[in-house]
Amino acid sequence: MASVYDVAKYILEQQGVMTAMKLQKLVYYSQVWSLVWDEEELFNENIEAWANGPVAPELYAIHRGLYNLDGIKEGNISNITLNQKETIEIVLKTYGKKTSQWLSDRTHSESPWQEARKKANTEEGDRCNEVITTASMMEYYSSL
């Protein structure tokens, strides 16, 4: 199975330089649409409902303090199947030209992030490490 690092590395290779926040949201939507279209997780790492939207903490740990990213050392794109690459590429065609703020705002308007924040009883802007469950992603996005 691919890891969050594999997916992030592939996204950066396809898209080039982007903000760390944008990368996090593209990773999130890649996981979401893999769950819906392929009926399987793209990677096993959790995604949490942070103040600026969904974040994979393991990925954050390797880019912490960086604003723009042009690549990461971690990850191996050969771990991503052809079908998974096709899913990621559709995500990139759909969301890849959007700004990081647009992507963050969009995730804030969607119930998986909102429900995780509510479950953690957090206010807007508060720190939160509540996991956005794959079940909540599947339920919400498959209804769109």
Tab-separated table of C-alpha atoms in Angstrom:
chain	number	residue	atom	x	y	z
A	1	MET	CA	0.000	0.000	0.000
A	2	ALA	CA	1.134	3.529	-0.705
A	3	SER	CA	1.984	5.882	2.142
A	4	VAL	CA	1.081	9.528	2.597
A	5	TYR	CA	4.698	10.312	1.648
A	6	ASP	CA	4.387	8.394	-1.627
A	7	VAL	CA	1.223	10.315	-2.516
A	8	ALA	CA	2.732	13.686	-1.558
A	9	LYS	CA	5.864	12.963	-3.583
A	10	TYR	CA	3.764	12.018	-6.613
A	11	ILE	CA	1.617	15.158	-6.309
A	12	LEU	CA	4.693	17.378	-6.115
A	13	GLU	CA	6.251	15.639	-9.121
A	14	GLN	CA	3.065	16.212	-11.119
A	15	GLN	CA	2.305	19.777	-9.993
A	16	GLY	CA	5.642	21.330	-9.065
A	17	VAL	CA	6.167	23.896	-6.327
A	18	MET	CA	3.202	24.549	-4.047
A	19	THR	CA	2.451	25.628	-0.521
A	20	ALA	CA	2.546	23.045	2.221
A	21	MET	CA	-1.118	23.788	2.956
A	22	LYS	CA	-2.102	23.121	-0.646
A	23	LEU	CA	-0.193	19.842	-0.643
A	24	GLN	CA	-2.027	18.759	2.507
A	25	LYS	CA	-5.420	19.478	0.936
A	26	LEU	CA	-4.526	17.674	-2.318
A	27	VAL	CA	-3.391	14.662	-0.288
A	28	TYR	CA	-6.697	14.798	1.606
A	29	TYR	CA	-8.803	14.926	-1.562
A	30	SER	CA	-6.727	12.109	-3.077
A	31	GLN	CA	-7.590	9.960	-0.063
A	32	VAL	CA	-11.255	11.015	-0.239
A	33	TRP	CA	-11.756	10.180	-3.882
A	34	SER	CA	-9.815	6.929	-3.614
A	35	LEU	CA	-12.266	5.893	-0.889
A	36	VAL	CA	-15.264	6.816	-3.043
A	37	TRP	CA	-14.160	5.729	-6.523
A	38	ASP	CA	-11.810	2.862	-5.735
A	39	GLU	CA	-13.465	1.806	-2.466
A	40	GLU	CA	-10.115	1.592	-0.699
A	41	GLU	CA	-7.754	3.753	1.278
A	42	LEU	CA	-4.947	5.293	-0.725
A	43	PHE	CA	-2.741	5.332	2.395
A	44	ASN	CA	-3.064	4.254	6.043
A	45	GLU	CA	-1.924	7.423	7.799
A	46	ASN	CA	-4.577	9.459	9.614
A	47	ILE	CA	-5.828	12.864	8.602
A	48	GLU	CA	-6.751	15.245	11.404
A	49	ALA	CA	-9.117	18.240	11.551
A	50	TRP	CA	-6.631	21.049	12.158
A	51	ALA	CA	-7.625	24.723	12.262
A	52	ASN	CA	-6.692	25.321	8.596
A	53	GLY	CA	-8.380	22.151	7.379
A	54	PRO	CA	-7.400	18.496	7.037
A	55	VAL	CA	-3.758	17.660	7.764
A	56	ALA	CA	-1.823	14.397	7.737
A	57	PRO	CA	0.427	14.853	10.802
A	58	GLU	CA	3.145	12.493	9.521
A	59	LEU	CA	3.444	14.561	6.354
A	60	TYR	CA	3.369	17.796	8.341
A	61	ALA	CA	6.293	16.542	10.434
A	62	ILE	CA	8.557	16.498	7.370
A	63	HIS	CA	7.590	19.949	6.047
A	64	ARG	CA	7.040	21.776	9.329
A	65	GLY	CA	8.309	25.334	9.070
A	66	LEU	CA	8.344	25.349	5.270
A	67	TYR	CA	5.916	27.465	3.283
A	68	ASN	CA	6.611	26.232	-0.257
A	69	LEU	CA	7.589	22.717	-1.238
A	70	ASP	CA	9.131	21.549	-4.484
A	71	GLY	CA	9.708	17.958	-3.433
A	72	ILE	CA	10.245	15.676	-0.479
A	73	LYS	CA	12.944	13.094	0.199
A	74	GLU	CA	10.533	10.640	1.788
A	75	GLY	CA	8.298	8.442	-0.302
A	76	ASN	CA	8.542	6.204	-3.319
A	77	ILE	CA	6.087	6.747	-6.145
A	78	SER	CA	6.600	3.196	-7.383
A	79	ASN	CA	4.409	2.163	-4.416
A	80	ILE	CA	1.435	3.845	-6.128
A	81	THR	CA	-0.522	1.647	-8.539
A	82	LEU	CA	-1.598	2.798	-11.985
A	83	ASN	CA	-5.225	2.961	-10.815
A	84	GLN	CA	-4.209	5.070	-7.810
A	85	LYS	CA	-2.207	7.401	-10.058
A	86	GLU	CA	-5.288	7.852	-12.243
A	87	THR	CA	-7.335	8.802	-9.180
A	88	ILE	CA	-4.710	11.292	-8.018
A	89	GLU	CA	-4.467	12.789	-11.506
A	90	ILE	CA	-8.239	13.394	-11.613
A	91	VAL	CA	-7.952	15.099	-8.226
A	92	LEU	CA	-5.137	17.266	-9.575
A	93	LYS	CA	-7.153	18.192	-12.677
A	94	THR	CA	-10.086	19.151	-10.448
A	95	TYR	CA	-8.300	20.879	-7.574
A	96	GLY	CA	-4.713	21.412	-8.707
A	97	LYS	CA	-5.118	24.985	-9.955
A	98	LYS	CA	-7.058	26.124	-6.890
A	99	THR	CA	-5.288	28.191	-4.231
A	100	SER	CA	-4.431	26.764	-0.851
A	101	GLN	CA	-6.913	29.165	0.755
A	102	TRP	CA	-9.709	28.095	-1.599
A	103	LEU	CA	-8.994	24.452	-0.777
A	104	SER	CA	-8.900	25.179	2.949
A	105	ASP	CA	-12.178	27.114	2.777
A	106	ARG	CA	-13.791	24.271	0.844
A	107	THR	CA	-12.777	21.656	3.415
A	108	HIS	CA	-14.172	23.909	6.147
A	109	SER	CA	-17.559	23.856	4.402
A	110	GLU	CA	-17.672	20.047	4.237
A	111	SER	CA	-19.032	17.833	6.988
A	112	PRO	CA	-16.089	15.429	7.611
A	113	TRP	CA	-13.884	18.287	8.863
A	114	GLN	CA	-16.794	19.990	10.634
A	115	GLU	CA	-17.893	16.795	12.389
A	116	ALA	CA	-14.390	15.990	13.609
A	117	ARG	CA	-14.005	19.525	14.989
A	118	LYS	CA	-17.420	19.292	16.641
A	119	LYS	CA	-16.571	15.904	18.169
A	120	ALA	CA	-13.427	17.463	19.663
A	121	ASN	CA	-15.518	20.397	20.947
A	122	THR	CA	-13.190	22.980	19.414
A	123	GLU	CA	-13.840	26.590	18.546
A	124	GLU	CA	-12.793	28.205	15.278
A	125	GLY	CA	-9.017	28.558	15.177
A	126	ASP	CA	-8.422	26.188	18.102
A	127	ARG	CA	-5.841	23.428	17.826
A	128	CYS	CA	-7.373	20.035	17.203
A	129	ASN	CA	-5.983	16.588	16.534
A	130	GLU	CA	-9.284	14.773	16.074
A	131	VAL	CA	-9.052	12.225	13.267
A	132	ILE	CA	-11.309	12.692	10.256
A	133	THR	CA	-12.496	9.121	9.857
A	134	THR	CA	-12.453	7.370	6.524
A	135	ALA	CA	-16.072	6.398	7.233
A	136	SER	CA	-17.103	10.060	7.480
A	137	MET	CA	-15.188	10.850	4.268
A	138	MET	CA	-16.819	7.941	2.437
A	139	GLU	CA	-20.311	8.777	3.679
A	140	TYR	CA	-20.152	12.476	2.823
A	141	TYR	CA	-18.299	12.435	-0.500
A	142	SER	CA	-20.121	9.410	-1.919
A	143	SER	CA	-23.359	11.365	-1.548
A	144	LEU	CA	-22.126	14.210	-3.785
